[in-house]
Short mmCIF file of C-alpha atoms and ligand atoms in Angstrom, two decimals:
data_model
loop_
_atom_site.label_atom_id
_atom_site.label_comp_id
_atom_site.label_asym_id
_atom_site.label_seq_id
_atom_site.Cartn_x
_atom_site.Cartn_y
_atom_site.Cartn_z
CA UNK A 1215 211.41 -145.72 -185.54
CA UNK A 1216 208.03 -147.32 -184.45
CA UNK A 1217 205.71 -145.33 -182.52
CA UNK A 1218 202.74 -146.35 -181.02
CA UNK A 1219 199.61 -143.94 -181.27
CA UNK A 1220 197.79 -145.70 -178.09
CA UNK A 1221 196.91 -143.26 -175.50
CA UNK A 1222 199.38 -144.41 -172.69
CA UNK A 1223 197.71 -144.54 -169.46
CA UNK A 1224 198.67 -141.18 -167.61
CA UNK A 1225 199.49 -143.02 -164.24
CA UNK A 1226 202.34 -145.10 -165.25
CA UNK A 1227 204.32 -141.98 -166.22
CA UNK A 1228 205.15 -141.85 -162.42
CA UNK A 1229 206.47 -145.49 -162.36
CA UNK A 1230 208.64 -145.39 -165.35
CA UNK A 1231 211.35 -143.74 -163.35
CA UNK A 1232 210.83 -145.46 -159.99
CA UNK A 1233 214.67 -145.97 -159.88
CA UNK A 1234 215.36 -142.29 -159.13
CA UNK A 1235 212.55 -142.48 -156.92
CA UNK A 1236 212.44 -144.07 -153.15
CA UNK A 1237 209.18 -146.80 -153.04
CA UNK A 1238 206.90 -146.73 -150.25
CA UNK A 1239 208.88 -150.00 -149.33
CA UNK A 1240 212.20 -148.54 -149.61
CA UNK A 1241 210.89 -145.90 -146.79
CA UNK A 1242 210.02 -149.04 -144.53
CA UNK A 1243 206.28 -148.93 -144.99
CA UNK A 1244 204.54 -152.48 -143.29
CA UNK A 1245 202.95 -154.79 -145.46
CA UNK A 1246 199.04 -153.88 -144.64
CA UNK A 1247 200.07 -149.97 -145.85
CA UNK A 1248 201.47 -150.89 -148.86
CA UNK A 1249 198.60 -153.21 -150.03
CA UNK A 1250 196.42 -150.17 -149.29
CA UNK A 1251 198.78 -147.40 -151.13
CA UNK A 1252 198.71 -149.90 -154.39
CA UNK A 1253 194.57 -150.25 -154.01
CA UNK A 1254 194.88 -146.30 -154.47
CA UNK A 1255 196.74 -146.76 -157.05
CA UNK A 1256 199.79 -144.33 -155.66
CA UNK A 1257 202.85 -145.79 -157.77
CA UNK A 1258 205.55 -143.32 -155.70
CA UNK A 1259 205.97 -141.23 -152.62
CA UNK A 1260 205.75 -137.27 -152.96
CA UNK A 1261 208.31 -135.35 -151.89
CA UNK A 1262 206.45 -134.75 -148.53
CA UNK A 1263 205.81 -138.13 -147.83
CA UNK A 1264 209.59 -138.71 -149.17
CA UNK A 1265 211.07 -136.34 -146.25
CA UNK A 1266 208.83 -136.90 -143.65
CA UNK A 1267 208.17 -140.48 -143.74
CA UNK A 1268 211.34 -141.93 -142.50
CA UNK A 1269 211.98 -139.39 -139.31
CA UNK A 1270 208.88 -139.87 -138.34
CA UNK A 1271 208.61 -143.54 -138.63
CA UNK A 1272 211.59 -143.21 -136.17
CA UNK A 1273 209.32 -141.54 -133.61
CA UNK A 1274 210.21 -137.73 -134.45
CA UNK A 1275 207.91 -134.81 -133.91
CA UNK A 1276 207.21 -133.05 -137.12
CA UNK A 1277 207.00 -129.40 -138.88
CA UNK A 1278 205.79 -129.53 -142.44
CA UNK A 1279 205.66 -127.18 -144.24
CA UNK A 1280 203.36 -128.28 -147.34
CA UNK A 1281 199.91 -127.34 -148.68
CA UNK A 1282 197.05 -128.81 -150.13
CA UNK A 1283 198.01 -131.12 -153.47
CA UNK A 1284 201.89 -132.32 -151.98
CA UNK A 1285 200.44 -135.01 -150.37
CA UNK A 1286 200.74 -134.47 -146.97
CA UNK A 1287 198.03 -136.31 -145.29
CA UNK A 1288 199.24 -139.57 -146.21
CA UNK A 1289 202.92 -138.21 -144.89
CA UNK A 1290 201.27 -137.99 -141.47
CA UNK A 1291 198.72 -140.59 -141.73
CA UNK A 1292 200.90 -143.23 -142.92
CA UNK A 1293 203.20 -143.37 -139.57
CA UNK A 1294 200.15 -142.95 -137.05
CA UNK A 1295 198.71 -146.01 -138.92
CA UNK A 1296 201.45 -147.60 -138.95
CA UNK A 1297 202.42 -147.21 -135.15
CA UNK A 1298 198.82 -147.82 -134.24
CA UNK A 1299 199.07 -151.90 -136.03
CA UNK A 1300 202.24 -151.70 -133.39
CA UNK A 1301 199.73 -151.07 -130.30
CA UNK A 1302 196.01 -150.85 -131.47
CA UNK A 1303 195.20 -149.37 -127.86
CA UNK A 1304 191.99 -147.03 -127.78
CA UNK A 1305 192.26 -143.62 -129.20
CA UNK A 1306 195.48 -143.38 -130.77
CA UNK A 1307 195.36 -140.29 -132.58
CA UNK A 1308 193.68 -136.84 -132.73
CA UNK A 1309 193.98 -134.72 -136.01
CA UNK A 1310 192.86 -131.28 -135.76
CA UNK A 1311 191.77 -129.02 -139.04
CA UNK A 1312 190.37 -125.75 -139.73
CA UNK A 1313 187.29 -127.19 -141.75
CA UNK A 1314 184.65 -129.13 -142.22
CA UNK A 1315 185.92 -130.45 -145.67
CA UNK A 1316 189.27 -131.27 -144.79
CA UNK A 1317 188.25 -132.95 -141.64
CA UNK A 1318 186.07 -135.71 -144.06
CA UNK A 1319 188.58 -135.65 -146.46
CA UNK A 1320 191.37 -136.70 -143.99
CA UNK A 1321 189.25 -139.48 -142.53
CA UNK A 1322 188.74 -140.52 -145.79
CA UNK A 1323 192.30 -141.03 -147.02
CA UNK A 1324 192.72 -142.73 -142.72
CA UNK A 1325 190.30 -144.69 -143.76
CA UNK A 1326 191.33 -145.60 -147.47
CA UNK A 1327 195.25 -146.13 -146.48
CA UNK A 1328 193.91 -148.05 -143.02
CA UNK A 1329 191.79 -150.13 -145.08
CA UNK A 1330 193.87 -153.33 -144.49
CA UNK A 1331 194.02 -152.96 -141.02
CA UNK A 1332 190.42 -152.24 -140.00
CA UNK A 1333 191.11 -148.89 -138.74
CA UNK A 1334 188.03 -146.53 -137.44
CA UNK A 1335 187.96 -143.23 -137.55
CA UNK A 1336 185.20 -140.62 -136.38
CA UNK A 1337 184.80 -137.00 -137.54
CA UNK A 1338 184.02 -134.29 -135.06
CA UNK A 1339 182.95 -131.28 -136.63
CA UNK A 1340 180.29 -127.80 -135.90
CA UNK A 1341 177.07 -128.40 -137.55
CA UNK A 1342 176.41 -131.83 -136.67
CA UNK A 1343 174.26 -134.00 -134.39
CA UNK A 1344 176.56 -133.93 -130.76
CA UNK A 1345 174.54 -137.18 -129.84
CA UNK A 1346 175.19 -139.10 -133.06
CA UNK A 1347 178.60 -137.87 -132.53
CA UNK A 1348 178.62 -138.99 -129.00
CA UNK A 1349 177.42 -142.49 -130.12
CA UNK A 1350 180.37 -142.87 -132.86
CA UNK A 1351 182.81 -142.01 -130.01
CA UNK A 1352 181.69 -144.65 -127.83
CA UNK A 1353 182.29 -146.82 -130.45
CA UNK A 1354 186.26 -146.85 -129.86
CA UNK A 1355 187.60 -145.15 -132.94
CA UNK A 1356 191.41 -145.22 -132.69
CA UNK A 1357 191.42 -141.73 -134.80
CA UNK A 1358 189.48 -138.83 -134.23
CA UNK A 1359 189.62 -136.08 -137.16
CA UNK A 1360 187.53 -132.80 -135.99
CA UNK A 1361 187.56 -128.89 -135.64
CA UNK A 1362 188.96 -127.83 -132.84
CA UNK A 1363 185.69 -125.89 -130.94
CA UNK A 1364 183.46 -129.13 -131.63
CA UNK A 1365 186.04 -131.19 -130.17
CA UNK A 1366 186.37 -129.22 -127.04
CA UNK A 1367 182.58 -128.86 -126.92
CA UNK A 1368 182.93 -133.05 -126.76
CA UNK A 1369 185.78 -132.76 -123.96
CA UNK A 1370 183.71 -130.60 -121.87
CA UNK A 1371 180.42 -132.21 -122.09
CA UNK A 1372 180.04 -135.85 -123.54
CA UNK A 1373 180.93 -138.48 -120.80
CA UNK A 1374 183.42 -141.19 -121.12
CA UNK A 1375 185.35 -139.13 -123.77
CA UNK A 1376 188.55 -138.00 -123.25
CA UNK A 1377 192.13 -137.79 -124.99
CA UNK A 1378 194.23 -138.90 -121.94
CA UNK A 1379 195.42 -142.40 -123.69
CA UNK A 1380 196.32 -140.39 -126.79
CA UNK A 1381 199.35 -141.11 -129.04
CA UNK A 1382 199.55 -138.67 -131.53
CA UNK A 1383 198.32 -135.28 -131.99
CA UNK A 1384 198.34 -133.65 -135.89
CA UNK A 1385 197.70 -130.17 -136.33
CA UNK A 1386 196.54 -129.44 -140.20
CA UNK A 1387 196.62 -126.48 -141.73
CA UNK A 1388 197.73 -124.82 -139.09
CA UNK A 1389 198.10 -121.63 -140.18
CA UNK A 1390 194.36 -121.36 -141.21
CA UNK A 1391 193.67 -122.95 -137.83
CA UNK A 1392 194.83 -120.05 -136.08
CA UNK A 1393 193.53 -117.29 -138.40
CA UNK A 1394 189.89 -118.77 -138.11
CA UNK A 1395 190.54 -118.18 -134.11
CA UNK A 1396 191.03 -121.52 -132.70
CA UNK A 1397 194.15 -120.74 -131.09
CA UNK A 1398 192.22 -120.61 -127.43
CA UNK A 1399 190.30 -124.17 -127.92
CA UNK A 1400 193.60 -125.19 -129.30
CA UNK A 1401 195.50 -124.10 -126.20
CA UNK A 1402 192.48 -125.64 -123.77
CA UNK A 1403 193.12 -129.46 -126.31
CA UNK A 1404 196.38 -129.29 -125.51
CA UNK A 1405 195.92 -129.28 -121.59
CA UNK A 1406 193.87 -132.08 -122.12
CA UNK A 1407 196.29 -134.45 -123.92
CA UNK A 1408 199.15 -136.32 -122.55
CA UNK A 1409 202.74 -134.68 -122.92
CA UNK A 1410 204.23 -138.08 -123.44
CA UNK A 1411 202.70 -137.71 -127.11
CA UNK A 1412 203.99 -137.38 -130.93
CA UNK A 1413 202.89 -134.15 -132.85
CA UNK A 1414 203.04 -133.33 -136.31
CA UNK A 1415 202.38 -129.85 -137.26
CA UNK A 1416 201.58 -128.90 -140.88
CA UNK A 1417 200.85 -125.59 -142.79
CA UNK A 1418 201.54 -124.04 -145.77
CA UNK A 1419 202.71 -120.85 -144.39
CA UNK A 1420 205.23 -120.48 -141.25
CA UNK A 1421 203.16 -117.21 -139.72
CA UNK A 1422 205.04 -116.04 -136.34
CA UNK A 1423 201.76 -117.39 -134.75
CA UNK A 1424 202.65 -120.78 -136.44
CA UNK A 1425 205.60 -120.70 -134.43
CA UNK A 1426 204.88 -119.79 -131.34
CA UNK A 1427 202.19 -122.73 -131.83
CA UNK A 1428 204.98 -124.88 -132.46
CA UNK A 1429 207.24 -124.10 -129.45
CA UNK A 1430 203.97 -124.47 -127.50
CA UNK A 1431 203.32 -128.20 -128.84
CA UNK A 1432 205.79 -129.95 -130.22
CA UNK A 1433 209.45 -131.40 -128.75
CA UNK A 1434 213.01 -131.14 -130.74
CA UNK A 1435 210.44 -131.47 -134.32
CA UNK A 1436 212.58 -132.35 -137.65
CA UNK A 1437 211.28 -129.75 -140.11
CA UNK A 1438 210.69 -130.69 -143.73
CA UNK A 1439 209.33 -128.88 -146.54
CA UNK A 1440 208.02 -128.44 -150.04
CA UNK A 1441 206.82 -125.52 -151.52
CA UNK A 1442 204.23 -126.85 -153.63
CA UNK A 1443 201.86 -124.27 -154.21
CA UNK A 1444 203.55 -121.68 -152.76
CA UNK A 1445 206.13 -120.21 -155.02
CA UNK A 1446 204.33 -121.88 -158.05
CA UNK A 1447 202.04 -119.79 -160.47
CA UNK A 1448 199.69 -122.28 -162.04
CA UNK A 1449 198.17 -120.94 -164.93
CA UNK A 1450 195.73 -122.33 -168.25
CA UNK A 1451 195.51 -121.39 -171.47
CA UNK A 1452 192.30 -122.29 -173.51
CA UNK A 1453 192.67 -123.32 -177.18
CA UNK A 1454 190.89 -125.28 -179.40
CA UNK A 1455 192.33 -128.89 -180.03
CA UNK A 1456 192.84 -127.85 -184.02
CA UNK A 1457 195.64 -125.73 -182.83
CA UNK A 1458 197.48 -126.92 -179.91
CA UNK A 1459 200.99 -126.96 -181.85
CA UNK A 1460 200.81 -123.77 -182.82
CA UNK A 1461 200.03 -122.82 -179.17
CA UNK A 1462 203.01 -125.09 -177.73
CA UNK A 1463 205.47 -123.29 -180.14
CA UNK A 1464 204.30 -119.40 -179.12
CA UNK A 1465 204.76 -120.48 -175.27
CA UNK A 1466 207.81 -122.26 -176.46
CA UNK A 1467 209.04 -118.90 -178.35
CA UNK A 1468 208.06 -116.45 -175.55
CA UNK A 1469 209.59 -118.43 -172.63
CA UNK A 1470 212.56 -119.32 -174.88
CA UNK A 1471 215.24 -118.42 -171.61
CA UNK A 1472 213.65 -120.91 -169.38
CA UNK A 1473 214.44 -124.67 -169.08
CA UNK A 1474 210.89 -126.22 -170.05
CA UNK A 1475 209.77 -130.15 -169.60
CA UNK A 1476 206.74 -130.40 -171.55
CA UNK A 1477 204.31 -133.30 -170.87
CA UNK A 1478 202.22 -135.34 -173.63
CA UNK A 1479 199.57 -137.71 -173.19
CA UNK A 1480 201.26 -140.07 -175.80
CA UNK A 1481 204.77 -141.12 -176.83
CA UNK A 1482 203.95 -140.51 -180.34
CA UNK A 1483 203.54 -136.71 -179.28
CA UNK A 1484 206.28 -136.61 -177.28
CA UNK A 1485 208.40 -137.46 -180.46
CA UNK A 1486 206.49 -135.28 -182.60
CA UNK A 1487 206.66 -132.53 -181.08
CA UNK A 1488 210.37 -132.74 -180.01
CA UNK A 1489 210.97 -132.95 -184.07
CA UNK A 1490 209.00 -130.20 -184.55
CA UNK A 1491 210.36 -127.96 -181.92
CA UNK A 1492 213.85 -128.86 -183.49
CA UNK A 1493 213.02 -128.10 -186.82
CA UNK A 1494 211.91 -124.59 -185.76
CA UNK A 1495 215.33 -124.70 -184.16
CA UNK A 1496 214.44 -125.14 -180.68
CA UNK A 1497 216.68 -127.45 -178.53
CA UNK A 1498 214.14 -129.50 -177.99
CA UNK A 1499 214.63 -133.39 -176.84
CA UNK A 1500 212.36 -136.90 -176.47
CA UNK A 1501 211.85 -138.51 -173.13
CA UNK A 1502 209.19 -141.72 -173.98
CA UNK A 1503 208.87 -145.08 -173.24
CA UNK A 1504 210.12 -146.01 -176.23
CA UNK A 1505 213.19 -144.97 -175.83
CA UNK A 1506 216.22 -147.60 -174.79
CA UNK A 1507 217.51 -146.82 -171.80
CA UNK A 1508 220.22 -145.41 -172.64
CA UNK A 1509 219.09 -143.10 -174.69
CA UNK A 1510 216.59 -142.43 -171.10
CA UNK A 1511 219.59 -141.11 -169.42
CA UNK A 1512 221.12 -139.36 -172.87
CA UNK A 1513 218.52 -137.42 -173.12
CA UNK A 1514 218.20 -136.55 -169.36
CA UNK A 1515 221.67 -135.75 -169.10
CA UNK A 1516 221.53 -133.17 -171.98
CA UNK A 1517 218.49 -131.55 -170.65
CA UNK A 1518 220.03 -131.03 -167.20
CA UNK A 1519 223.44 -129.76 -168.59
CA UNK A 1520 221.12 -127.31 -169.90
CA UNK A 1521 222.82 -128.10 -173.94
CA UNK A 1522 218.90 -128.83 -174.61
CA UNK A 1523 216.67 -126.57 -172.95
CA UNK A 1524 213.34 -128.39 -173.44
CA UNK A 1525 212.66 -132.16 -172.52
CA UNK A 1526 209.28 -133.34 -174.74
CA UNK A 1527 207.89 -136.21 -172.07
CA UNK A 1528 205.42 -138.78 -171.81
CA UNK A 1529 206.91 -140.37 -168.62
CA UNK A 1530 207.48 -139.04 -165.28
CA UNK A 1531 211.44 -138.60 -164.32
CA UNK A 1532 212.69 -137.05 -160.79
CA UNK A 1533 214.53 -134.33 -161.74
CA UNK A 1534 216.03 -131.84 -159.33
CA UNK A 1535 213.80 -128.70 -161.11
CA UNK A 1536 212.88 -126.94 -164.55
CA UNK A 1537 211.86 -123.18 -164.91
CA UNK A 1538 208.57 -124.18 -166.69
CA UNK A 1539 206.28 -127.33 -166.94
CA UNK A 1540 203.91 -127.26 -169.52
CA UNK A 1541 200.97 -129.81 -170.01
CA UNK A 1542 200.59 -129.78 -173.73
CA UNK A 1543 197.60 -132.44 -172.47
CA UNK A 1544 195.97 -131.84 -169.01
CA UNK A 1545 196.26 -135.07 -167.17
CA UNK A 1546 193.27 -137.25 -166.82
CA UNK A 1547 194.09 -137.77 -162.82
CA UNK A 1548 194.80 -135.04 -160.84
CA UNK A 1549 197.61 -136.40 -158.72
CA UNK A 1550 199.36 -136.59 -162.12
CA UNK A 1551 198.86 -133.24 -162.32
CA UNK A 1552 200.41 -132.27 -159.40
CA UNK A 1553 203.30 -134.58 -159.92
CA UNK A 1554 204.29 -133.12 -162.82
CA UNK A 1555 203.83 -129.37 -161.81
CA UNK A 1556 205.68 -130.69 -158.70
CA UNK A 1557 208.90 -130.90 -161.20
CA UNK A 1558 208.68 -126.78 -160.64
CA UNK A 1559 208.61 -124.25 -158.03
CA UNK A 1560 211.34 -126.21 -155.54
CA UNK A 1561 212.84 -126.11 -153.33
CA UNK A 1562 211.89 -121.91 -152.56
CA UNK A 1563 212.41 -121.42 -156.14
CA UNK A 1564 209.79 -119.56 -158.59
CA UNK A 1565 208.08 -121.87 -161.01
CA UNK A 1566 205.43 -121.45 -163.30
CA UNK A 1567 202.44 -123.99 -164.87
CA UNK A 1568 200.85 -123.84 -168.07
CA UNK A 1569 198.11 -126.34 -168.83
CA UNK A 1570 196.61 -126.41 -172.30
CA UNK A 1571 193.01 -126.92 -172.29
CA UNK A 1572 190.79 -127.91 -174.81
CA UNK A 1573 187.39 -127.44 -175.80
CA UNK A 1574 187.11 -131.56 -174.21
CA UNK A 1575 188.95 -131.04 -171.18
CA UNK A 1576 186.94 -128.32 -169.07
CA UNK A 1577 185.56 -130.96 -166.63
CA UNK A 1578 188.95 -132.09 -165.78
CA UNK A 1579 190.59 -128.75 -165.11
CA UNK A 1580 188.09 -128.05 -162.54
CA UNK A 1581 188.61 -131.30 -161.13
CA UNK A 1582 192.27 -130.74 -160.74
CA UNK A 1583 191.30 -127.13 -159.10
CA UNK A 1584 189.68 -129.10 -156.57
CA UNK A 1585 192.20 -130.74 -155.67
CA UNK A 1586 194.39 -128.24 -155.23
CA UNK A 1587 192.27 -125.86 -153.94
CA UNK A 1588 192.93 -122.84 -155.99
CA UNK A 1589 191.69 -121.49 -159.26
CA UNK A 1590 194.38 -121.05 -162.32
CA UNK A 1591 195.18 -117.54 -164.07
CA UNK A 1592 194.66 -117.60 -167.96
CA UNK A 1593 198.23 -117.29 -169.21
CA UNK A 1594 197.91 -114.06 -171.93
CA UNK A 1595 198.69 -114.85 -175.51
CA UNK A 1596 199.29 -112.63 -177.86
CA UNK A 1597 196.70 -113.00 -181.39
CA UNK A 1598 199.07 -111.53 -183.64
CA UNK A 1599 201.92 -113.38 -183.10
CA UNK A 1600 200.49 -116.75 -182.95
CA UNK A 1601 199.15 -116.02 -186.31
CA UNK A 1602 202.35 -115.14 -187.53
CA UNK A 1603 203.86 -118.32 -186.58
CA UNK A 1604 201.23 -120.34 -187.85
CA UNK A 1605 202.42 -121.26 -191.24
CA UNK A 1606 205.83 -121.84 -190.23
CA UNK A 1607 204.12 -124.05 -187.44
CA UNK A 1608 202.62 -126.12 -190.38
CA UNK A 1609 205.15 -126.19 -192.42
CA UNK A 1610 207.51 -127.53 -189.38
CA UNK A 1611 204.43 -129.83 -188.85
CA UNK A 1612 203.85 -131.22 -192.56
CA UNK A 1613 208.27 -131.87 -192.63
CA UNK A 1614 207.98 -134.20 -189.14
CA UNK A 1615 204.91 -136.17 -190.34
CA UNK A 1616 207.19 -136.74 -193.43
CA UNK A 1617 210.49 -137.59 -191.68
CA UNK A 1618 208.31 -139.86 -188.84
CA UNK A 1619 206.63 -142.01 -191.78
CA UNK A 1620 210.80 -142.34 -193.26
CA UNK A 1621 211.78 -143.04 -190.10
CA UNK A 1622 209.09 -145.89 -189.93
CA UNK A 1623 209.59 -147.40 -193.25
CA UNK A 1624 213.43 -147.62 -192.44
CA UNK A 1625 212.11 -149.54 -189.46
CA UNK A 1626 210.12 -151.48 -191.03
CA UNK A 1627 212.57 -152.70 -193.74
CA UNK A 1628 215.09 -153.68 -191.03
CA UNK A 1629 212.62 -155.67 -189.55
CA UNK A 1630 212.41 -157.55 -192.68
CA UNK A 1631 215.95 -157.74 -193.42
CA UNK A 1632 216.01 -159.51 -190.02
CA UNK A 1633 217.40 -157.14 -188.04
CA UNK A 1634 216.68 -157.52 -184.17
CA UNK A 1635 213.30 -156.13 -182.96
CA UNK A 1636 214.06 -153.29 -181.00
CA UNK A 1637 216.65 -151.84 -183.49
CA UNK A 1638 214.03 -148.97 -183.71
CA UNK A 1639 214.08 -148.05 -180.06
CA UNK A 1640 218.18 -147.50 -180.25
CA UNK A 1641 218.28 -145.96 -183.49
CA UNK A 1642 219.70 -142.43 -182.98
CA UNK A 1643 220.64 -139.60 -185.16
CA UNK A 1644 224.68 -139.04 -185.70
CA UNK A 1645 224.64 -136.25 -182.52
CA UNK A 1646 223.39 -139.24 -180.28
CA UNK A 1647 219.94 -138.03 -179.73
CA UNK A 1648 216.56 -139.80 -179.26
CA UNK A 1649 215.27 -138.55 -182.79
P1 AMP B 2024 196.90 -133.89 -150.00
O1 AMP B 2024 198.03 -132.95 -150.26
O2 AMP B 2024 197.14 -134.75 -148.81
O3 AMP B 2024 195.59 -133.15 -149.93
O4 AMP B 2024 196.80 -134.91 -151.23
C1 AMP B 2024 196.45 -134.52 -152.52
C2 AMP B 2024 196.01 -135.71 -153.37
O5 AMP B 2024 197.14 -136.50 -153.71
C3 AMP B 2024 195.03 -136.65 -152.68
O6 AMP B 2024 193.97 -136.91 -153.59
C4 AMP B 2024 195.80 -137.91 -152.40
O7 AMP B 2024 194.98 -139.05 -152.50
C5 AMP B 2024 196.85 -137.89 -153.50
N1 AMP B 2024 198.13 -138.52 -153.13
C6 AMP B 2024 198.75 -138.49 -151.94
N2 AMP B 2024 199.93 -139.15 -152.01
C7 AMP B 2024 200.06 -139.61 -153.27
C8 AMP B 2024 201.06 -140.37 -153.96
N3 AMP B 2024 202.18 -140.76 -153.37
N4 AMP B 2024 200.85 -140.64 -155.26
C9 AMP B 2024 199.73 -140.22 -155.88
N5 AMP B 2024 198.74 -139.51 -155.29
C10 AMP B 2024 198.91 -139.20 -154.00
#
């Protein structure tokens, strides 16, 4: 067996499996949106963007119920974009949200997945110049992200302005919308836009207020959702880099019930450790990209019969859910992150999170708790009992490293014998596993 040591690059772990996956094409994205979502570098749709895209590419009002980190501004700004190079015709659509922040940040992505269609988009938000406001509105944008008291301050008071050719109206975050008291500028916006409109509501939360919002603004909506965030615990534990195996096994040990799909960084560790985990007699199985294919889909299919109850992976896979994700490496991007703790917490089910981090890797766990907008808890560890498993951690450790250099003088000498060049990759052990 030949392993490479090269540090994969963390993105393509999303592509690798793009067969169980619908593309952006597949969803019936136009051409000028999916030159855009490859510039960004987005290599599959989220599960938000998955459900919502095709009803409302059809035209259908929609409820989603997603949070921050699912990816839902792209599921909402990818029709309206899309629509709008249909009928570029003034200002197209308004997108309300609860802050300053998120109001930039949706222009931004507008912007960044409009890119290839010259879109222009203004921000409206308390706090800033009305005039230069005023000014970028009489530009023509064709979207308009703002808070909703600014942008009622603008319909009341700046001439010219007003929503009456309007297309689509998104309400983000709705649930914080209406806590932070906009529900009366809301209600006044919503007098001022045409009925004759498409509306997409989104929130993380479905609040009794959220609905009665909903009755009051949208028409026969298709509801999807994805409960990213909210059923999922997302936690860290902090160890130094000497001794993240010994770490992996004591989570390993203690959540020994739970079906786990542990992400490396590296297909050498994703072997590794599978080996190891087997010689302390976990159930423990390879998912790499050095794997045949068929062995792919062996070892998938034995991790979701539930015979092995942990899947070691350096590729992303779409599978239906696991009890656990761990992220024996944090990944370098943070929508990586999120698509791998995205393999958890579905579908209303519980799901937990737990990202190692090293001394190294501090500046990219707070990055990825920007992104998703919420701290993590420190998972607890107990001292004792991770030194009692260190030796036997070793040991287990020392016995792969042998059995991984065998492996890959066996390879080696069949390569010399002749034998065909990827004889390594489908080389399996006599129970038809990948090690
Ligand atoms: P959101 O939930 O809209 O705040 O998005 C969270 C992050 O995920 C943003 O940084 C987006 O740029 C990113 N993102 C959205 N869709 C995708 C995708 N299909 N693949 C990778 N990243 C994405």
């Amino acid at each position: 067996m030949s392993l490479s040591l090269s540090r994969e690059r963390n993105s393509e772990e999303i592509t690798s499996f793009q067969n169980l996956n619908p593309s952006f094409k597949s969803l019936g994205l136009i051409d000028p949106l999916l030159e855009a979502i490859e510039q960004l570098d987005y290599k599959t749709p989220t599960d938000i963007q998955v459900e919502a895209l095709p009803p409302a590419l059809e035209g259908r009002d929609i409820i989603g119920v997603a949070s921050t980190g699912s990816g839902k501004t792209a599921a909402f700004a990818l029709p309206i974009l899309q629509k709008l190079w249909d009928e570029p015709k003034g200002l197209f659509a308004c997108v309300l949200a609860p802050t300053r922040e998120l109001a930039y940040q949706i222009s931004q992505q507008f912007e960044a997945l409009g890119s290839a269609m010259g879109v222009r988009c203004t921000v409206l938000v308390g706090g800033m110049d009305m005039v230069t406001q005023s000014i970028a509105l009489a530009k023509k944008p064709h979207i308009v992200v703002a808070t909703p008291g600014r942008l009622k301050d603008h319909l009341e008071n700046t001439k010219g302005f007003s929503l009456r050719g309007l297309k689509f109206l998104v309400l983000d975050e709705a649930d914080r919308l209406l806590d932070m008291d906009f529900g009366p500028d809301i209600d006044g916006i919503l007098k001022a836009i045409p009925k004759e409109r498409t509306t997409y509501l989104f929130s993380a939360t479905m609040t009794t207020k959220v609905a009665k919002l909903q009755r009051a603004s949208l028409s026969n909506p298709v509801r999807v959702e994805v409960f990213y965030g909210v059923h999922l615990v997302q936690y860290y534990l902090f160890v130094p880099l000497s001794q993240k195996d010994v770490h992996l096994v004591y989570l390993a040990n203690s959540l020994a019930q739970n079906s786990i799909m542990i992400f490396t960084r590296t297909v050498h560790d994703a072997q590794r450790l599978s080996i190891v985990l087997r010689n302390l007699g976990f159930a423990a199985i390879p998912l790499h990209g050095q794997l045949s294919q068929s062995q792919r889909l062996g070892s998938l299919n034995k991790f979701q019969s539930g015979s092995r109850k942990i899947l070691v992976a350096q590729i992303g896979l779409d599978i239906p859910t696991v009890d656990i994700v761990i992220n024996f490496d944090i990944p370098t991007h943070s929508k990586d992150y999120i698509h791998r703790v995205g393999r958890t917490a579905r579908a209303g089910r519980a799901g937990k999170s737990i990202t190692l981090v090293t001394q190294y890797d501090v500046e990219l766990i707070q990055r990825i708790e920007t992104v998703i907008g919420k701290k993590m808890d420190l998972w607890p560890t107990e001292k004792d009992e991770i030194a009692l498993l260190r030796e036997r951690v070793e040991e287990a450790c020392r016995l792969t490293a042998t059995e991984l250099r065998e492996e890959g003088g066996k390879g080696h000498r069949k390569r010399r014998r002749g034998g065909r060049e990827d004889k390594d990759d489908t080389e399996t052990k006599e129970d038809g596993d990948a090690i």
